[in-house]
Short mmCIF file of C-alpha atoms and ligand atoms in Angstrom, two decimals:
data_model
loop_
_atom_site.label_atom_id
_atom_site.label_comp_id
_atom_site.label_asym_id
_atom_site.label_seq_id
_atom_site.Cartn_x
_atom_site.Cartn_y
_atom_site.Cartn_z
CA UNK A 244 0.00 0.00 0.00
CA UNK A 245 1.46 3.29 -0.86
CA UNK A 246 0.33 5.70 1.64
CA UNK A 247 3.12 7.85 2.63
CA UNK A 248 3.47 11.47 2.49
CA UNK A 249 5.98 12.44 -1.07
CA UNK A 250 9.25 13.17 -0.31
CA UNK A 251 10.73 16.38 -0.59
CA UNK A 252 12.66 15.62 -3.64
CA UNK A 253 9.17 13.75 -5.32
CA UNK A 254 7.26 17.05 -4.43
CA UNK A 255 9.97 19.14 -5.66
CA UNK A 256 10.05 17.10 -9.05
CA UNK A 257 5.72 17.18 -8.92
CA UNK A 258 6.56 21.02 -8.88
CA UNK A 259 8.54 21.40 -11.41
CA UNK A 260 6.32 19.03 -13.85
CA UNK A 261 3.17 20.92 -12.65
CA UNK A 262 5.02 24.46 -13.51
CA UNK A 263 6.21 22.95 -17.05
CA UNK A 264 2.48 21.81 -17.91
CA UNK A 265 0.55 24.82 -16.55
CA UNK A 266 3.37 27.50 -18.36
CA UNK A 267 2.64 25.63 -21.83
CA UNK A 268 -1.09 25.55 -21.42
CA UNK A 269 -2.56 28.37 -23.41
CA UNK A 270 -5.25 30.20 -21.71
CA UNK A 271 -8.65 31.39 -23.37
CA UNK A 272 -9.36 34.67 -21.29
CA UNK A 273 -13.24 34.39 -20.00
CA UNK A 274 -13.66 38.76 -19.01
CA UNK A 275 -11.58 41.46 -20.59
CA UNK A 276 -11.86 44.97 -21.45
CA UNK A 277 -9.86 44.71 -24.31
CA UNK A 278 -10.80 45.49 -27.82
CA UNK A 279 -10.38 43.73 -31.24
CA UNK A 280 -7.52 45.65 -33.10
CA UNK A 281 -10.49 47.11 -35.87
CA UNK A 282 -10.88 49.18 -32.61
CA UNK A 283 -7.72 50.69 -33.07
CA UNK A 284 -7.60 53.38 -30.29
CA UNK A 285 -10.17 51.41 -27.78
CA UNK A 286 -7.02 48.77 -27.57
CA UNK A 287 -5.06 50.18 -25.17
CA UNK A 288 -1.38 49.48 -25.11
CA UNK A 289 2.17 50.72 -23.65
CA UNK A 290 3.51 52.29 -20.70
CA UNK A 291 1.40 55.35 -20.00
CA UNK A 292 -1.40 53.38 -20.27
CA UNK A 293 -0.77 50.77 -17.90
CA UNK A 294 0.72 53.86 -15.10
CA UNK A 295 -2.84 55.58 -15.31
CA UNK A 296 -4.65 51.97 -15.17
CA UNK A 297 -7.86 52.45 -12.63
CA UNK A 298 -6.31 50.10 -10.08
CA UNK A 299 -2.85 52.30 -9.91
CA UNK A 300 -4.62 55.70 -10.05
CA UNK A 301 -6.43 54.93 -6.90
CA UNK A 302 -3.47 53.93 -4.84
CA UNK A 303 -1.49 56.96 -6.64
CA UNK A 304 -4.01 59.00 -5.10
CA UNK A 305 -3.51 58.09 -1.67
CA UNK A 306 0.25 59.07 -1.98
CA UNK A 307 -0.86 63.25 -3.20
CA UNK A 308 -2.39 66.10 -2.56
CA UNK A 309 -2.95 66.87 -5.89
CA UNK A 310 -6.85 67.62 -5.64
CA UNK A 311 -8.72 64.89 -7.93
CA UNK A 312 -9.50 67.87 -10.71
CA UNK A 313 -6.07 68.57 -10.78
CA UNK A 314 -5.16 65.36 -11.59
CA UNK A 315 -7.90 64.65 -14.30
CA UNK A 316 -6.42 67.73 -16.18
CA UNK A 317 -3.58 66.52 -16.93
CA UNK A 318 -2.15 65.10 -20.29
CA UNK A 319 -1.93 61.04 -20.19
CA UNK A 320 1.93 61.20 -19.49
CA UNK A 321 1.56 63.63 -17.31
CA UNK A 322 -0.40 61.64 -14.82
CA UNK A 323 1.29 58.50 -15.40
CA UNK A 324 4.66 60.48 -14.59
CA UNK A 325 3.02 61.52 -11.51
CA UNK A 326 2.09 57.94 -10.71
CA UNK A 327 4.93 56.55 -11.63
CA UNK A 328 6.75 59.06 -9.02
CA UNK A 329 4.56 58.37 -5.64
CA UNK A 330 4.28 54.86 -6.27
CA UNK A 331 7.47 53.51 -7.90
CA UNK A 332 10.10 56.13 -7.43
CA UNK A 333 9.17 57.43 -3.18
CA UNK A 334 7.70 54.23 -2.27
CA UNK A 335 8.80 50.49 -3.19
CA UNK A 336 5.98 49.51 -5.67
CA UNK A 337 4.90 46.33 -3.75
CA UNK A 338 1.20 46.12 -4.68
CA UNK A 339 -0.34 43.70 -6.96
CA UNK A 340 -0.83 46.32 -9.48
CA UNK A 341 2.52 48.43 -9.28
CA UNK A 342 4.25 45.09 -9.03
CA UNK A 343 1.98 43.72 -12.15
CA UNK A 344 3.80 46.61 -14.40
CA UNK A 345 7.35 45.75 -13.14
CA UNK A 346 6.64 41.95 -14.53
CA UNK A 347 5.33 43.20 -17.81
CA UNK A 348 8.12 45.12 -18.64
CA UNK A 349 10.52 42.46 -17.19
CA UNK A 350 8.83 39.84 -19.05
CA UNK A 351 8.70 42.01 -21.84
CA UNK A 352 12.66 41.92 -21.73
CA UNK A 353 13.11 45.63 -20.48
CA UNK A 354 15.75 46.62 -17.63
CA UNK A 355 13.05 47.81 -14.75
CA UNK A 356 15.94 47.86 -12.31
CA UNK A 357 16.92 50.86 -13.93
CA UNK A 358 14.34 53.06 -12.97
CA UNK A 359 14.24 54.81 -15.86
CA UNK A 360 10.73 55.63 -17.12
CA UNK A 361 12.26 57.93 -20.43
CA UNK A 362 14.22 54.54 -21.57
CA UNK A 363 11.19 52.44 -21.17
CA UNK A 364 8.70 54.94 -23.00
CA UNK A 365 11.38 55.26 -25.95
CA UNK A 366 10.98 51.10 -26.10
CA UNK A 367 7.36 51.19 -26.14
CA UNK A 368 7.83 54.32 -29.35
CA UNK A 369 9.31 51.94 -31.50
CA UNK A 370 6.53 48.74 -31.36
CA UNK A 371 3.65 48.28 -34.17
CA UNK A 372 0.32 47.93 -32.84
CA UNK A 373 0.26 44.61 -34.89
CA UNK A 374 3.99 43.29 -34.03
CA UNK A 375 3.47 44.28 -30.31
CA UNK A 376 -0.26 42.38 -30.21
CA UNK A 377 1.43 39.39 -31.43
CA UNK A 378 4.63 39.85 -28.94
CA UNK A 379 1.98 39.92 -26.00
CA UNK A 380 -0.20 37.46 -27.13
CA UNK A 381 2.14 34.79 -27.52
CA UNK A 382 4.55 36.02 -24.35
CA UNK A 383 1.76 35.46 -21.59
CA UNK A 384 0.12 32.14 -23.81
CA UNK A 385 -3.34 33.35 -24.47
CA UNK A 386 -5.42 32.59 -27.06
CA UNK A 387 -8.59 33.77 -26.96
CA UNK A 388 -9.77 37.13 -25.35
CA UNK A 389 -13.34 37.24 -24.68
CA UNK A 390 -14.33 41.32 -24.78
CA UNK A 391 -16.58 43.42 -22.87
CA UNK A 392 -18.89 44.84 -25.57
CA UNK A 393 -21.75 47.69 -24.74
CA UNK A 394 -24.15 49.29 -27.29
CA UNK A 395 -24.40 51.59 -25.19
CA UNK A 396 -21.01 52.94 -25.33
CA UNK A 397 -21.05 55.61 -27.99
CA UNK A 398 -17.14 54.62 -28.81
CA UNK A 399 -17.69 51.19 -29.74
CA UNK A 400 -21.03 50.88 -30.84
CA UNK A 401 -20.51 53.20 -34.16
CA UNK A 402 -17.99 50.46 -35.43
CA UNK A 403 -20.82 47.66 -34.55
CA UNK A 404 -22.97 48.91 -36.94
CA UNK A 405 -20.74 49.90 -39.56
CA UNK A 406 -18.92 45.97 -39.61
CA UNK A 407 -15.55 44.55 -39.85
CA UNK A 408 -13.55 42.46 -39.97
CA UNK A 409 -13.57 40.31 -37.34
CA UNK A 410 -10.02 39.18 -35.59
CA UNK A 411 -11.42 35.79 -34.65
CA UNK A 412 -9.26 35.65 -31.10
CA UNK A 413 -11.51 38.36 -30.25
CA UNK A 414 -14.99 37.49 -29.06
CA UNK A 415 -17.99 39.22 -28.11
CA UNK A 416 -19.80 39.42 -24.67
CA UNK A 417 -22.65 41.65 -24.75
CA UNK A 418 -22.38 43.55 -21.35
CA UNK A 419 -26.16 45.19 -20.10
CA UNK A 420 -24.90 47.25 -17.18
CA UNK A 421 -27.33 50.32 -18.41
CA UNK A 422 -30.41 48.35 -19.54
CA UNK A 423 -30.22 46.60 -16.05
CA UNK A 424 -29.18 49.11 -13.71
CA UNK A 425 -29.62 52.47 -15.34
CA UNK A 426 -33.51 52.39 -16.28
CA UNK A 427 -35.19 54.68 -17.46
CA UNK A 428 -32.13 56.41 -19.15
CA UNK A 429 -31.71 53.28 -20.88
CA UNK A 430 -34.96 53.40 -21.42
CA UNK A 431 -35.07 56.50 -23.73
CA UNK A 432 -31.54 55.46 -25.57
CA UNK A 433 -33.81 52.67 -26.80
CA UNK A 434 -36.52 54.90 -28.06
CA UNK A 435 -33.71 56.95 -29.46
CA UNK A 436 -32.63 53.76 -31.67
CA UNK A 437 -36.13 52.73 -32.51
CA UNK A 438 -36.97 50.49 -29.48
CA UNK A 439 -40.65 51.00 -29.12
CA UNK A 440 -40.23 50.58 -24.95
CA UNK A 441 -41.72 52.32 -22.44
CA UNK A 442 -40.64 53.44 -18.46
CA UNK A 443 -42.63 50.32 -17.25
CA UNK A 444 -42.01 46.91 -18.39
CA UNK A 445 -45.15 46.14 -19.91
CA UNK A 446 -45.06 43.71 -22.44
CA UNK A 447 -44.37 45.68 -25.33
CA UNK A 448 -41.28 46.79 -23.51
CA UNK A 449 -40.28 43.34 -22.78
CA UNK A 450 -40.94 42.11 -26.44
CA UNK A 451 -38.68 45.54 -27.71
CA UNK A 452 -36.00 44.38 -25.44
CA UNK A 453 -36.02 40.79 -26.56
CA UNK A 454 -35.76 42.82 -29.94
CA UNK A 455 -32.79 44.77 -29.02
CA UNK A 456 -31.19 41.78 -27.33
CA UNK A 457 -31.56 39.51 -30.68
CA UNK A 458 -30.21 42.42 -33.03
CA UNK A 459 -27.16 43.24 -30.85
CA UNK A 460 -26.38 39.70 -30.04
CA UNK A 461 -26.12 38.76 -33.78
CA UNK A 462 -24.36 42.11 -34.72
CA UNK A 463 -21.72 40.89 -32.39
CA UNK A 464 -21.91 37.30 -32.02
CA UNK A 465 -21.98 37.49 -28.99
CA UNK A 466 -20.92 34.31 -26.66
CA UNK A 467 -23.02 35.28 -23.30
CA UNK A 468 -24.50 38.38 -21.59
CA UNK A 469 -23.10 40.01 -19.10
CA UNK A 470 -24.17 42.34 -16.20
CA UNK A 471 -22.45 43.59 -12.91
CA UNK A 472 -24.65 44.05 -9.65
CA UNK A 473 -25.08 45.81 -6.97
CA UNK A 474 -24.65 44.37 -3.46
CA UNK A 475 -28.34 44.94 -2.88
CA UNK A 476 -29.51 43.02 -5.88
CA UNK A 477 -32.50 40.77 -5.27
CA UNK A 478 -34.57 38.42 -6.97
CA UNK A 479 -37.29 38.35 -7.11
CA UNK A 480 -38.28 41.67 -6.50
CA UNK A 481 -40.34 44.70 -7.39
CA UNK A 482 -37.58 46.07 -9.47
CA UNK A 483 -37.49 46.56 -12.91
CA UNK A 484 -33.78 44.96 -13.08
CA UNK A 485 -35.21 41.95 -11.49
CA UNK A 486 -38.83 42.43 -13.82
CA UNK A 487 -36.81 42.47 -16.92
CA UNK A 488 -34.28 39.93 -16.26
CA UNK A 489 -37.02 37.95 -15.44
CA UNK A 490 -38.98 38.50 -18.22
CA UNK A 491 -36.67 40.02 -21.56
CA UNK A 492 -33.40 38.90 -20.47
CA UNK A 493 -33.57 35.40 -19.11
CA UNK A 494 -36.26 33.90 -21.89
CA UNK A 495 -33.86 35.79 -24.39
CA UNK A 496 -31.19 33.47 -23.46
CA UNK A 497 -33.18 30.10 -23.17
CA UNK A 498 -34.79 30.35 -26.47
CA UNK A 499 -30.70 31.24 -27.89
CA UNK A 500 -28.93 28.87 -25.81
CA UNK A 501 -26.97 31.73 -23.90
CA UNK A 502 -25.34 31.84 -20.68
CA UNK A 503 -25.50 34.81 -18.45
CA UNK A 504 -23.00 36.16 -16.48
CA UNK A 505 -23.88 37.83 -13.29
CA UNK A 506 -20.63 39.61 -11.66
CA UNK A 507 -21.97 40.35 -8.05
CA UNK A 508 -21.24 42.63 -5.50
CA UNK A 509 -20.12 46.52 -7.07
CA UNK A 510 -21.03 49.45 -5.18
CA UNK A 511 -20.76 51.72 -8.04
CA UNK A 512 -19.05 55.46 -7.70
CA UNK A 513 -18.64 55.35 -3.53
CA UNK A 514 -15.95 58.43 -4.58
CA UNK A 515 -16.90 59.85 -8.13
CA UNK A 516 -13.84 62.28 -7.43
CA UNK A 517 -12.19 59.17 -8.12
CA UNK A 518 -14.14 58.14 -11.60
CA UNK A 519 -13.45 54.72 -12.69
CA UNK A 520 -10.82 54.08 -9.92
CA UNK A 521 -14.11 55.29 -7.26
CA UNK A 522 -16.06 51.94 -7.28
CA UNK A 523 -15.85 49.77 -3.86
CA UNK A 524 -17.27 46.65 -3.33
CA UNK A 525 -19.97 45.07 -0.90
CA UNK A 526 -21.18 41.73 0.25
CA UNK A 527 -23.54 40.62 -1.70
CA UNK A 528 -27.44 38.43 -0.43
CA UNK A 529 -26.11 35.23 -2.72
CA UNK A 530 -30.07 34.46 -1.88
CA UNK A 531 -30.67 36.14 -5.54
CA UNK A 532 -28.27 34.56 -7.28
CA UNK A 533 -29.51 30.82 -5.09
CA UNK A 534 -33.35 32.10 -6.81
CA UNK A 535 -32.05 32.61 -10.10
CA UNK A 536 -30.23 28.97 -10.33
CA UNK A 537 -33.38 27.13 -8.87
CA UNK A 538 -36.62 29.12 -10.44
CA UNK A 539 -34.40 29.00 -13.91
CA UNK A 540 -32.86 25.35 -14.39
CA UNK A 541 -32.90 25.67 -18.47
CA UNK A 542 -31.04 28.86 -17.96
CA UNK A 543 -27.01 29.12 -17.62
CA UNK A 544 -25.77 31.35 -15.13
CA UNK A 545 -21.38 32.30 -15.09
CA UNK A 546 -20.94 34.08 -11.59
CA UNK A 547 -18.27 35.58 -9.49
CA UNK A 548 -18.50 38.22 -6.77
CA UNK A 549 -16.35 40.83 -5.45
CA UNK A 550 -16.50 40.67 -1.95
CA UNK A 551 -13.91 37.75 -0.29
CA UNK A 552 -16.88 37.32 2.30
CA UNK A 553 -19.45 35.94 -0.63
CA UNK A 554 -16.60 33.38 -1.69
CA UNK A 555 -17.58 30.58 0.36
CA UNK A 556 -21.16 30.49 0.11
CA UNK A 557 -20.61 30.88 -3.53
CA UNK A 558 -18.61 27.56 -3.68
CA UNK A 559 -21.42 25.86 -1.62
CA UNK A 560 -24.51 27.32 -3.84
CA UNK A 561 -22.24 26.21 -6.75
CA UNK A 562 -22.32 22.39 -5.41
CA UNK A 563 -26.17 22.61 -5.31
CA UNK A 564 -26.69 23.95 -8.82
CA UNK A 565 -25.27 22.61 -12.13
CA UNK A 566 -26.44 25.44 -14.35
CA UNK A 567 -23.96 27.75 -11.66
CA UNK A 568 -20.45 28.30 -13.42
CA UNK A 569 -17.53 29.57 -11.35
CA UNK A 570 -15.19 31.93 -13.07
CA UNK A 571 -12.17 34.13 -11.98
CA UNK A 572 -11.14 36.27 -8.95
CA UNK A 573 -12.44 39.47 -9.97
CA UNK A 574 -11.20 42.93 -9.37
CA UNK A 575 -10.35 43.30 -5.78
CA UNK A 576 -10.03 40.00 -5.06
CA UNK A 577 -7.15 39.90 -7.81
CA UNK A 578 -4.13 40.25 -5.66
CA UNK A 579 -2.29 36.69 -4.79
CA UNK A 580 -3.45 36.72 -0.88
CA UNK A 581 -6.74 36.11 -2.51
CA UNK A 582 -6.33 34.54 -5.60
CA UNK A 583 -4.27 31.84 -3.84
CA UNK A 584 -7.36 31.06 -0.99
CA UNK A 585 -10.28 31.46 -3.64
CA UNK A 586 -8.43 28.97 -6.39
CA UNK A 587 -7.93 26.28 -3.27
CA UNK A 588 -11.18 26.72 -1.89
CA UNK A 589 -12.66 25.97 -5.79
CA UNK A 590 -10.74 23.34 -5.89
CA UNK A 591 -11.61 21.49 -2.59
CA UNK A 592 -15.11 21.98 -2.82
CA UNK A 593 -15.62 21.87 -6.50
CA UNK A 594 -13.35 19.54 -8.06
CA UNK A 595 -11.80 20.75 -11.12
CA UNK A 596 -15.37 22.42 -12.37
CA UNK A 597 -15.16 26.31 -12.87
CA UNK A 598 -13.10 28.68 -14.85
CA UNK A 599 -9.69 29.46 -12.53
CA UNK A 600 -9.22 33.04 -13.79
CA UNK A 601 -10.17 35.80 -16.07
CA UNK A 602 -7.49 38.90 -16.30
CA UNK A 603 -10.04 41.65 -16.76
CA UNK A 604 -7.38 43.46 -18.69
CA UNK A 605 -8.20 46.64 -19.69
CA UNK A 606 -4.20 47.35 -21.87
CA UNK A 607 -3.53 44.77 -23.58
CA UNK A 608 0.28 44.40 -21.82
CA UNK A 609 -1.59 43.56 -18.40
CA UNK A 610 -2.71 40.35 -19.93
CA UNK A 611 1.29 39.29 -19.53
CA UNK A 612 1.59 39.97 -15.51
CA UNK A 613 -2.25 39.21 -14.64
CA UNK A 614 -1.47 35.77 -16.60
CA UNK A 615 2.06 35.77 -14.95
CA UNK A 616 1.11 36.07 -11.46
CA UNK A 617 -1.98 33.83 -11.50
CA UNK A 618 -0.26 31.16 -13.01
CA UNK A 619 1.92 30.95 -10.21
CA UNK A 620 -0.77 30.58 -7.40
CA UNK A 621 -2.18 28.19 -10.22
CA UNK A 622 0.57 25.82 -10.06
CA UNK A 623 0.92 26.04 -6.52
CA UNK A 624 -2.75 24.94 -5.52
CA UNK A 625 -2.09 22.40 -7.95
CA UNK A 626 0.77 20.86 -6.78
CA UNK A 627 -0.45 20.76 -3.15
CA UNK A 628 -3.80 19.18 -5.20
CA UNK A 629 -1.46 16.60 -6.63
CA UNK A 630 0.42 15.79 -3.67
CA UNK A 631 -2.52 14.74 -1.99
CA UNK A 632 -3.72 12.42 -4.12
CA UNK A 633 -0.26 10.74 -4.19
CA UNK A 634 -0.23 10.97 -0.31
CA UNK A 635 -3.45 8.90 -0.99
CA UNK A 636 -1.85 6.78 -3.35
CA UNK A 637 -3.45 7.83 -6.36
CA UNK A 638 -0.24 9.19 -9.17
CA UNK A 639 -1.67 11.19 -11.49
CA UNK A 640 -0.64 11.03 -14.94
CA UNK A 641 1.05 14.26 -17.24
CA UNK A 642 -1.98 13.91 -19.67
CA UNK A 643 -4.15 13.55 -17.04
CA UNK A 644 -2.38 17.07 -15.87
CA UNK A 645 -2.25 18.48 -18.99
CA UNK A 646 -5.96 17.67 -19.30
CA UNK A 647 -6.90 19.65 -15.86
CA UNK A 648 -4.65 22.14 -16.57
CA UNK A 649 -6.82 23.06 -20.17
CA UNK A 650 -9.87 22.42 -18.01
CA UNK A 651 -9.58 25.09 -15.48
CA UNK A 652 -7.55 27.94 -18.00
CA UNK A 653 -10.54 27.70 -20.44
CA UNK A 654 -12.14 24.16 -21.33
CA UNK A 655 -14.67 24.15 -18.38
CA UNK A 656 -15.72 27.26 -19.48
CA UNK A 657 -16.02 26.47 -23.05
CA UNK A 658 -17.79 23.37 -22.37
CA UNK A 659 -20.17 25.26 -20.18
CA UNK A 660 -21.01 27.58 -22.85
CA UNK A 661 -21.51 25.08 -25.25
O1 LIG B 17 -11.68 45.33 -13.08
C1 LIG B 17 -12.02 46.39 -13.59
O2 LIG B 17 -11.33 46.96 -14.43
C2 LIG B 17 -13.30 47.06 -13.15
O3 LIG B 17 -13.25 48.38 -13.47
C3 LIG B 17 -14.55 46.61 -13.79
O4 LIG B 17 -14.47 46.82 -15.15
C4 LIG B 17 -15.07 45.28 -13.64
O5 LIG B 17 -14.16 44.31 -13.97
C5 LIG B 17 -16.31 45.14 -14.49
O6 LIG B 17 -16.29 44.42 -15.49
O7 LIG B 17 -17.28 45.80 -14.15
ZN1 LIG B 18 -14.38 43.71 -15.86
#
């Protein structure tokens, strides 16, 4: 019987295999914000961008008196030189995020020891938009980048309706943050686009949404819906996000075979001073979400939630309800102290069924540090997985590795969608 605990040097060679296999496995990214290159400008890229990314601004913040309108006046470099000064050059940059722009660049072959931000932005001056997409692509292993798309952002949605050419790594999520949450101003940009709704959801208003759904879902091809909530979201309620999930958004998806993916837990603008870096989050009642799963078996649900204090019963609900899909530590809760506890806890109580990470990159360079540092955790949750089962005298195989590995980076989550 072959029950004893692995030797250091057997753990230390699981390690090593586990670190080979999950470095070669090639991720398909479940949540971005980034763009297909026909964007052009809406794909963000290079050093400025990734100084004045949300995340940094809002630590930068707490290292100035600059008052927030100051800030928000300056030029692009100019804030990113003043970010790059409080949090890199007076302070060690030790955060997830600061530390996430030291591994791009290092990754990306550039000397960050030197301290020099001139050098680095004279590096980024001389990359192509279509050499450096490549470059990143293929230097943090992903794939396939699944996009945040919203009609009702007046940037994107001009080059919706006017086509093109698809880049086929690039796909579509339809996001419904302002037909959900933002009624009845959403309400009138329907009218606006000849949407025959009204404030209430009667059924003509339901029928005009399905409408609006079905016309934007094939414009993009989209893969699944997508909304983020509130801490206070309920269902069912007296609401009209609950009355048209109910009855637009939720029969939309049944009759087209659609998952929906509810990202719980945003308390939206808590300091607008801040803009996008003033959201905060709150624990969410996972009672909604628990409603959702039961009253709607023939519907798919992809869920993750902000708040660390949601993460367990989430697991748990996710054990009681197969049409419940797991994906990513989002936002706040992506930072390796986290990360690290959520992936085990998955794991543990869920086997190797949900979707380990998304990146929610919004320039396209984060996708090589977000990938970088979660792969890390990744293979250390694994091995510790591993080890187990060989304490219990169960070795598993490198195909049977490489299979879990493709499971949890992207193949559950494909599979789920269908
Ligand atoms: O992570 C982020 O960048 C946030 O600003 C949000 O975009 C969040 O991920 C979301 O999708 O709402
Ligand atoms: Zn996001």
């Amino acid at each position: 019987m072959n029950t004893t605990h692995p030797s250091q040097p057997k753990l230390d060679h699981l390690h090593r295999r586990v670190e080979r296999i999950v470095a070669a496995t090639p991720v398909c990214d479940v949540h971005t914000h980034l763009y297909d290159p026909a964007f052009k400008r809406l794909l963000l890229w290079g050093i400025d961008e990734l100084l004045v990314y949300h995340y940094l601004v809002a630590e930068g913040f707490r290292n100035t008196d600059l008052p927030c309108d100051r800030f928000w006046e300056l030029s692009k470099s100019a804030q990113a030189d003043l970010i790059w000064d409080s949090l890199f050059v007076k302070h060690s940059p030790v955060s997830e995020a600061c530390r996430g722009v030291l591994t791009t660049l290092n990754r990306l072959g550039l000397d960050v020891w030197k301290r020099d931000l001139d050098s680095v932005r004279r590096w980024f001056a001389k990359q192509t938009p279509e050499a450096y997409l490549e470059r990143v692509l293929e230097t943090a292993r992903v794939v396939k980048i699944h996009m945040t798309n919203s009609p009702f952002d007046d940037l994107e949605r001009p080059l919706w309706e006017k086509g093109f050419r698809r880049d086929e790594r690039f796909v579509a999520a339809l996001r419904l943050d302002p037909l959900l949450v933002e009624w009845p101003a959403a309400a009138a940009k329907l009218v606006q686009w000849g949407y025959k709704v009204n404030e209430s959801v009667s059924r003509r208003t339901v029928d005009q949404v399905k409408r609006f759904l079905g016309d934007w879902t094939r414009r993009m091809n989209a893969r699944y819906l997508m909304v983020s909530l509130p801490p206070d979201f309920a269902f069912p309620a007296k609401s009209v996000c609950a009355e048209l999930l109910e009855q637009a958004i939720l029969p939309f998806c049944r009759e087209e075979g659609l998952p929906m993916a509810l990202m719980l837990g945003v308390r939206r603008a808590v300091n607008p001073a801040l803009r996008m870096a003033g959201d905060g989050v709150g624990v969410s009642d996972l009672q909604a979400l628990r409603n959702l799963c039961s009253s709607f078996p023939e519907n798919r649900f992809l869920a993750t939630v902000l708040s660390l204090e949601n993460q367990h019963e989430l697991c748990v609900l996710a054990r009681k309800f197969r049409n419940l899909h797991l994906f990513g530590c989002w936002w706040f809760t992506n930072v390796p102290y986290a990360t690290e506890a959520i992936t085990r806890m998955r794991l543990e109580l869920l086997g190797l069924s949900f979707t380990a990470q998304h990146s929610d990159a919004r320039v396209l360079d984060q996708l090589i540090y977000k990938w970088d540092h979660y792969r890390t955790i990744l293979i250390q949750v694994l091995t510790e997985g591993y080890a187990g089962l060989i304490e219990s005298g169960w070795e598993p195989s490198m195909q049977e590795m490489q299979r879990d590995a493709q499971w949890l980076l992207g193949g559950a989550f494909e599979h789920f969608c269908g």
